[in-house]
Amino acid sequence: MPSSPTNPPRSPIELSMPKKLWIGYLLILGITLGAGICAGVFAAPVVFHADDLLGGGVLSHYQEGIIMTQIFLKMNWLVNIACTLILFAEGYHFLRFYRDQITFYSAFVTVWTGFMFTLYYTPQIVEFQRQGETILNNKLFQNAHMMSEWDFKIFVVALTVLLGRYLYRKIV
């Protein structure tokens, strides 16, 4: 129902996209957030503590890193899709003057850190891993790995803020 002086819109965001697009957008954000949390909170501790579960000497730390990299490589396509959708949706909102600072900045940080992780850090770590197990002692690799972890944590927090902001505003 269009807004009128007697029936004003409850929120400017309600007019920005059809409800079906909002549901899909929010689902992708939620699925990406869930995948990020699962990879960081569930998969990484299990993979990197495999010796505790299987007994010592089954996998080296390098091999555990290879497994974790494969998990992130499979998840990166989802992160890229989510970041692309965020760019389109938030760009559309910006051009239509549906502007909210919290949403804008959290979207910016989510897209920046998401693409940094998938397009910069992951390929860099894969390239390091191709050099073999000795790379674990390389300071450059250690710094890149640490920064990729921080980047991914910031990505998850920013995505949580973005999704939380929309859910708080009761868009759907």
PDB file of C-alpha atoms in Angstrom:
ATOM      1  CA  MET A   1       0.000   0.000   0.000  1.00  0.00           C
ATOM      2  CA  PRO A   2       1.556   3.346  -0.982  1.00  0.00           C
ATOM      3  CA  SER A   3       2.181   5.870   1.728  1.00  0.00           C
ATOM      4  CA  SER A   4      -0.039   8.894   2.110  1.00  0.00           C
ATOM      5  CA  PRO A   5      -0.325  11.649   4.712  1.00  0.00           C
ATOM      6  CA  THR A   6      -2.753   9.422   6.651  1.00  0.00           C
ATOM      7  CA  ASN A   7      -0.726   6.262   6.116  1.00  0.00           C
ATOM      8  CA  PRO A   8       3.012   7.133   6.307  1.00  0.00           C
ATOM      9  CA  PRO A   9       5.590   4.387   5.862  1.00  0.00           C
ATOM     10  CA  ARG A  10       6.812   2.882   9.132  1.00  0.00           C
ATOM     11  CA  SER A  11      10.399   2.784   7.935  1.00  0.00           C
ATOM     12  CA  PRO A  12      12.055   4.113   4.778  1.00  0.00           C
ATOM     13  CA  ILE A  13      13.774   0.758   4.321  1.00  0.00           C
ATOM     14  CA  GLU A  14      10.408  -0.949   3.809  1.00  0.00           C
ATOM     15  CA  LEU A  15      10.086   0.870   0.495  1.00  0.00           C
ATOM     16  CA  SER A  16      13.587   0.190  -0.741  1.00  0.00           C
ATOM     17  CA  MET A  17      13.180  -3.357  -2.134  1.00  0.00           C
ATOM     18  CA  PRO A  18      10.381  -5.864  -2.564  1.00  0.00           C
ATOM     19  CA  LYS A  19       9.884  -8.159   0.407  1.00  0.00           C
ATOM     20  CA  LYS A  20      10.993 -11.258  -1.521  1.00  0.00           C
ATOM     21  CA  LEU A  21      14.337  -9.650  -2.311  1.00  0.00           C
ATOM     22  CA  TRP A  22      14.756  -8.639   1.340  1.00  0.00           C
ATOM     23  CA  ILE A  23      14.115 -12.183   2.509  1.00  0.00           C
ATOM     24  CA  GLY A  24      16.707 -13.575   0.082  1.00  0.00           C
ATOM     25  CA  TYR A  25      19.211 -10.851   1.008  1.00  0.00           C
ATOM     26  CA  LEU A  26      18.808 -11.452   4.729  1.00  0.00           C
ATOM     27  CA  LEU A  27      19.023 -15.227   4.214  1.00  0.00           C
ATOM     28  CA  ILE A  28      22.327 -14.896   2.351  1.00  0.00           C
ATOM     29  CA  LEU A  29      23.674 -12.613   5.090  1.00  0.00           C
ATOM     30  CA  GLY A  30      22.569 -15.084   7.769  1.00  0.00           C
ATOM     31  CA  ILE A  31      23.909 -18.131   5.940  1.00  0.00           C
ATOM     32  CA  THR A  32      27.249 -16.415   5.371  1.00  0.00           C
ATOM     33  CA  LEU A  33      27.418 -15.397   9.020  1.00  0.00           C
ATOM     34  CA  GLY A  34      26.594 -18.950  10.083  1.00  0.00           C
ATOM     35  CA  ALA A  35      29.239 -20.401   7.771  1.00  0.00           C
ATOM     36  CA  GLY A  36      31.815 -17.944   9.089  1.00  0.00           C
ATOM     37  CA  ILE A  37      31.028 -18.775  12.687  1.00  0.00           C
ATOM     38  CA  CYS A  38      31.087 -22.516  11.947  1.00  0.00           C
ATOM     39  CA  ALA A  39      34.448 -22.273  10.207  1.00  0.00           C
ATOM     40  CA  GLY A  40      36.045 -20.129  12.891  1.00  0.00           C
ATOM     41  CA  VAL A  41      34.433 -21.474  16.042  1.00  0.00           C
ATOM     42  CA  PHE A  42      33.747 -25.125  15.232  1.00  0.00           C
ATOM     43  CA  ALA A  43      35.981 -26.309  12.385  1.00  0.00           C
ATOM     44  CA  ALA A  44      39.263 -24.540  13.204  1.00  0.00           C
ATOM     45  CA  PRO A  45      39.556 -25.751  16.822  1.00  0.00           C
ATOM     46  CA  VAL A  46      38.715 -29.321  15.796  1.00  0.00           C
ATOM     47  CA  VAL A  47      41.078 -29.348  12.822  1.00  0.00           C
ATOM     48  CA  PHE A  48      43.968 -27.745  14.695  1.00  0.00           C
ATOM     49  CA  HIS A  49      43.533 -30.022  17.713  1.00  0.00           C
ATOM     50  CA  ALA A  50      43.170 -33.263  15.766  1.00  0.00           C
ATOM     51  CA  ASP A  51      45.975 -34.826  17.820  1.00  0.00           C
ATOM     52  CA  ASP A  52      43.813 -34.538  20.939  1.00  0.00           C
ATOM     53  CA  LEU A  53      41.041 -36.472  19.202  1.00  0.00           C
ATOM     54  CA  LEU A  54      43.023 -38.991  17.170  1.00  0.00           C
ATOM     55  CA  GLY A  55      46.204 -39.370  19.164  1.00  0.00           C
ATOM     56  CA  GLY A  56      49.583 -37.865  18.393  1.00  0.00           C
ATOM     57  CA  GLY A  57      51.349 -38.024  15.086  1.00  0.00           C
ATOM     58  CA  VAL A  58      48.366 -38.471  12.773  1.00  0.00           C
ATOM     59  CA  LEU A  59      48.503 -35.046  11.125  1.00  0.00           C
ATOM     60  CA  SER A  60      51.220 -32.412  11.194  1.00  0.00           C
ATOM     61  CA  HIS A  61      50.345 -28.790  11.868  1.00  0.00           C
ATOM     62  CA  TYR A  62      51.040 -28.129   8.181  1.00  0.00           C
ATOM     63  CA  GLN A  63      48.553 -30.815   7.114  1.00  0.00           C
ATOM     64  CA  GLU A  64      45.950 -29.407   9.499  1.00  0.00           C
ATOM     65  CA  GLY A  65      46.498 -26.014   7.840  1.00  0.00           C
ATOM     66  CA  ILE A  66      45.945 -27.558   4.409  1.00  0.00           C
ATOM     67  CA  ILE A  67      42.612 -28.986   5.594  1.00  0.00           C
ATOM     68  CA  MET A  68      41.531 -25.661   7.094  1.00  0.00           C
ATOM     69  CA  THR A  69      42.512 -23.863   3.890  1.00  0.00           C
ATOM     70  CA  GLN A  70      40.278 -26.214   1.903  1.00  0.00           C
ATOM     71  CA  ILE A  71      37.371 -25.363   4.223  1.00  0.00           C
ATOM     72  CA  PHE A  72      37.934 -21.650   3.637  1.00  0.00           C
ATOM     73  CA  LEU A  73      38.360 -22.102  -0.116  1.00  0.00           C
ATOM     74  CA  LYS A  74      34.952 -23.774  -0.262  1.00  0.00           C
ATOM     75  CA  MET A  75      33.432 -21.022   1.875  1.00  0.00           C
ATOM     76  CA  ASN A  76      35.011 -18.164  -0.093  1.00  0.00           C
ATOM     77  CA  TRP A  77      32.489 -18.398  -2.936  1.00  0.00           C
ATOM     78  CA  LEU A  78      29.698 -17.752  -0.409  1.00  0.00           C
ATOM     79  CA  VAL A  79      31.602 -14.796   1.069  1.00  0.00           C
ATOM     80  CA  ASN A  80      32.115 -13.335  -2.412  1.00  0.00           C
ATOM     81  CA  ILE A  81      28.426 -13.717  -3.287  1.00  0.00           C
ATOM     82  CA  ALA A  82      27.391 -12.087  -0.003  1.00  0.00           C
ATOM     83  CA  CYS A  83      29.835  -9.194  -0.493  1.00  0.00           C
ATOM     84  CA  THR A  84      28.601  -8.645  -4.043  1.00  0.00           C
ATOM     85  CA  LEU A  85      24.970  -8.628  -2.885  1.00  0.00           C
ATOM     86  CA  ILE A  86      25.853  -6.194  -0.105  1.00  0.00           C
ATOM     87  CA  LEU A  87      27.480  -3.895  -2.658  1.00  0.00           C
ATOM     88  CA  PHE A  88      24.372  -3.928  -4.837  1.00  0.00           C
ATOM     89  CA  ALA A  89      21.818  -3.634  -2.028  1.00  0.00           C
ATOM     90  CA  GLU A  90      23.645  -0.975  -0.047  1.00  0.00           C
ATOM     91  CA  GLY A  91      24.598   0.907  -3.216  1.00  0.00           C
ATOM     92  CA  TYR A  92      20.940   0.932  -4.172  1.00  0.00           C
ATOM     93  CA  HIS A  93      19.993   2.199  -0.710  1.00  0.00           C
ATOM     94  CA  PHE A  94      22.641   4.877  -0.880  1.00  0.00           C
ATOM     95  CA  LEU A  95      21.463   6.090  -4.286  1.00  0.00           C
ATOM     96  CA  ARG A  96      17.832   6.075  -3.135  1.00  0.00           C
ATOM     97  CA  PHE A  97      18.770   8.101  -0.006  1.00  0.00           C
ATOM     98  CA  TYR A  98      17.847   5.291   2.379  1.00  0.00           C
ATOM     99  CA  ARG A  99      20.914   6.007   4.436  1.00  0.00           C
ATOM    100  CA  ASP A 100      21.830   4.810   7.873  1.00  0.00           C
ATOM    101  CA  GLN A 101      25.360   5.305   9.209  1.00  0.00           C
ATOM    102  CA  ILE A 102      25.556   2.033  11.118  1.00  0.00           C
ATOM    103  CA  THR A 103      24.350   0.059   8.111  1.00  0.00           C
ATOM    104  CA  PHE A 104      26.609   1.947   5.719  1.00  0.00           C
ATOM    105  CA  TYR A 105      29.786   1.501   7.759  1.00  0.00           C
ATOM    106  CA  SER A 106      29.120  -2.108   8.706  1.00  0.00           C
ATOM    107  CA  ALA A 107      28.394  -2.905   5.043  1.00  0.00           C
ATOM    108  CA  PHE A 108      31.594  -1.157   3.973  1.00  0.00           C
ATOM    109  CA  VAL A 109      33.693  -3.053   6.527  1.00  0.00           C
ATOM    110  CA  THR A 110      31.995  -6.353   5.667  1.00  0.00           C
ATOM    111  CA  VAL A 111      32.660  -5.964   1.950  1.00  0.00           C
ATOM    112  CA  TRP A 112      36.213  -4.710   2.439  1.00  0.00           C
ATOM    113  CA  THR A 113      37.248  -7.467   4.851  1.00  0.00           C
ATOM    114  CA  GLY A 114      35.336 -10.154   2.957  1.00  0.00           C
ATOM    115  CA  PHE A 115      37.047  -9.392  -0.328  1.00  0.00           C
ATOM    116  CA  MET A 116      40.416  -8.938   1.418  1.00  0.00           C
ATOM    117  CA  PHE A 117      40.052 -12.401   2.902  1.00  0.00           C
ATOM    118  CA  THR A 118      38.924 -14.164  -0.263  1.00  0.00           C
ATOM    119  CA  LEU A 119      40.916 -12.268  -2.880  1.00  0.00           C
ATOM    120  CA  TYR A 120      44.103 -11.396  -0.999  1.00  0.00           C
ATOM    121  CA  TYR A 121      44.783 -13.470   2.106  1.00  0.00           C
ATOM    122  CA  THR A 122      43.489 -16.856   0.963  1.00  0.00           C
ATOM    123  CA  PRO A 123      45.449 -16.898  -2.326  1.00  0.00           C
ATOM    124  CA  GLN A 124      48.519 -15.642  -0.474  1.00  0.00           C
ATOM    125  CA  ILE A 125      48.279 -18.431   2.105  1.00  0.00           C
ATOM    126  CA  VAL A 126      47.690 -21.038  -0.616  1.00  0.00           C
ATOM    127  CA  GLU A 127      50.829 -19.799  -2.367  1.00  0.00           C
ATOM    128  CA  PHE A 128      52.786 -20.008   0.876  1.00  0.00           C
ATOM    129  CA  GLN A 129      51.539 -23.554   1.460  1.00  0.00           C
ATOM    130  CA  ARG A 130      52.832 -24.628  -1.958  1.00  0.00           C
ATOM    131  CA  GLN A 131      56.335 -23.974  -0.636  1.00  0.00           C
ATOM    132  CA  GLY A 132      55.999 -26.876   1.777  1.00  0.00           C
ATOM    133  CA  GLU A 133      56.089 -27.469   5.494  1.00  0.00           C
ATOM    134  CA  THR A 134      59.090 -25.235   6.124  1.00  0.00           C
ATOM    135  CA  ILE A 135      56.911 -22.188   5.468  1.00  0.00           C
ATOM    136  CA  LEU A 136      55.464 -22.510   8.980  1.00  0.00           C
ATOM    137  CA  ASN A 137      58.672 -21.018  10.385  1.00  0.00           C
ATOM    138  CA  ASN A 138      58.639 -18.094   7.942  1.00  0.00           C
ATOM    139  CA  LYS A 139      57.845 -14.792   9.692  1.00  0.00           C
ATOM    140  CA  LEU A 140      56.103 -13.443   6.578  1.00  0.00           C
ATOM    141  CA  PHE A 141      53.764 -16.448   6.517  1.00  0.00           C
ATOM    142  CA  GLN A 142      53.071 -16.143  10.247  1.00  0.00           C
ATOM    143  CA  ASN A 143      52.208 -12.449   9.873  1.00  0.00           C
ATOM    144  CA  ALA A 144      49.994 -13.085   6.826  1.00  0.00           C
ATOM    145  CA  HIS A 145      48.205 -15.895   8.650  1.00  0.00           C
ATOM    146  CA  MET A 146      47.669 -13.765  11.762  1.00  0.00           C
ATOM    147  CA  MET A 147      46.341 -10.857   9.678  1.00  0.00           C
ATOM    148  CA  SER A 148      43.999 -13.178   7.770  1.00  0.00           C
ATOM    149  CA  GLU A 149      42.608 -14.415  11.100  1.00  0.00           C
ATOM    150  CA  TRP A 150      42.013 -10.850  12.287  1.00  0.00           C
ATOM    151  CA  ASP A 151      40.515  -9.887   8.940  1.00  0.00           C
ATOM    152  CA  PHE A 152      38.076 -12.792   9.115  1.00  0.00           C
ATOM    153  CA  LYS A 153      37.106 -11.968  12.707  1.00  0.00           C
ATOM    154  CA  ILE A 154      36.417  -8.356  11.734  1.00  0.00           C
ATOM    155  CA  PHE A 155      34.390  -9.628   8.761  1.00  0.00           C
ATOM    156  CA  VAL A 156      32.215 -11.781  11.045  1.00  0.00           C
ATOM    157  CA  VAL A 157      31.672  -8.934  13.532  1.00  0.00           C
ATOM    158  CA  ALA A 158      30.811  -6.412  10.784  1.00  0.00           C
ATOM    159  CA  LEU A 159      28.438  -8.893   9.146  1.00  0.00           C
ATOM    160  CA  THR A 160      26.804  -9.496  12.521  1.00  0.00           C
ATOM    161  CA  VAL A 161      26.305  -5.748  12.978  1.00  0.00           C
ATOM    162  CA  LEU A 162      24.870  -5.394   9.457  1.00  0.00           C
ATOM    163  CA  LEU A 163      22.438  -8.276   9.830  1.00  0.00           C
ATOM    164  CA  GLY A 164      21.597  -7.285  13.392  1.00  0.00           C
ATOM    165  CA  ARG A 165      20.870  -3.710  12.332  1.00  0.00           C
ATOM    166  CA  TYR A 166      18.371  -4.879   9.739  1.00  0.00           C
ATOM    167  CA  LEU A 167      16.731  -7.344  12.091  1.00  0.00           C
ATOM    168  CA  TYR A 168      16.567  -4.695  14.807  1.00  0.00           C
ATOM    169  CA  ARG A 169      14.831  -2.314  12.421  1.00  0.00           C
ATOM    170  CA  LYS A 170      12.273  -5.048  11.598  1.00  0.00           C
ATOM    171  CA  ILE A 171      12.501  -4.765   7.866  1.00  0.00           C
ATOM    172  CA  VAL A 172      10.670  -7.929   6.960  1.00  0.00           C
TER     173      VAL A 172
END
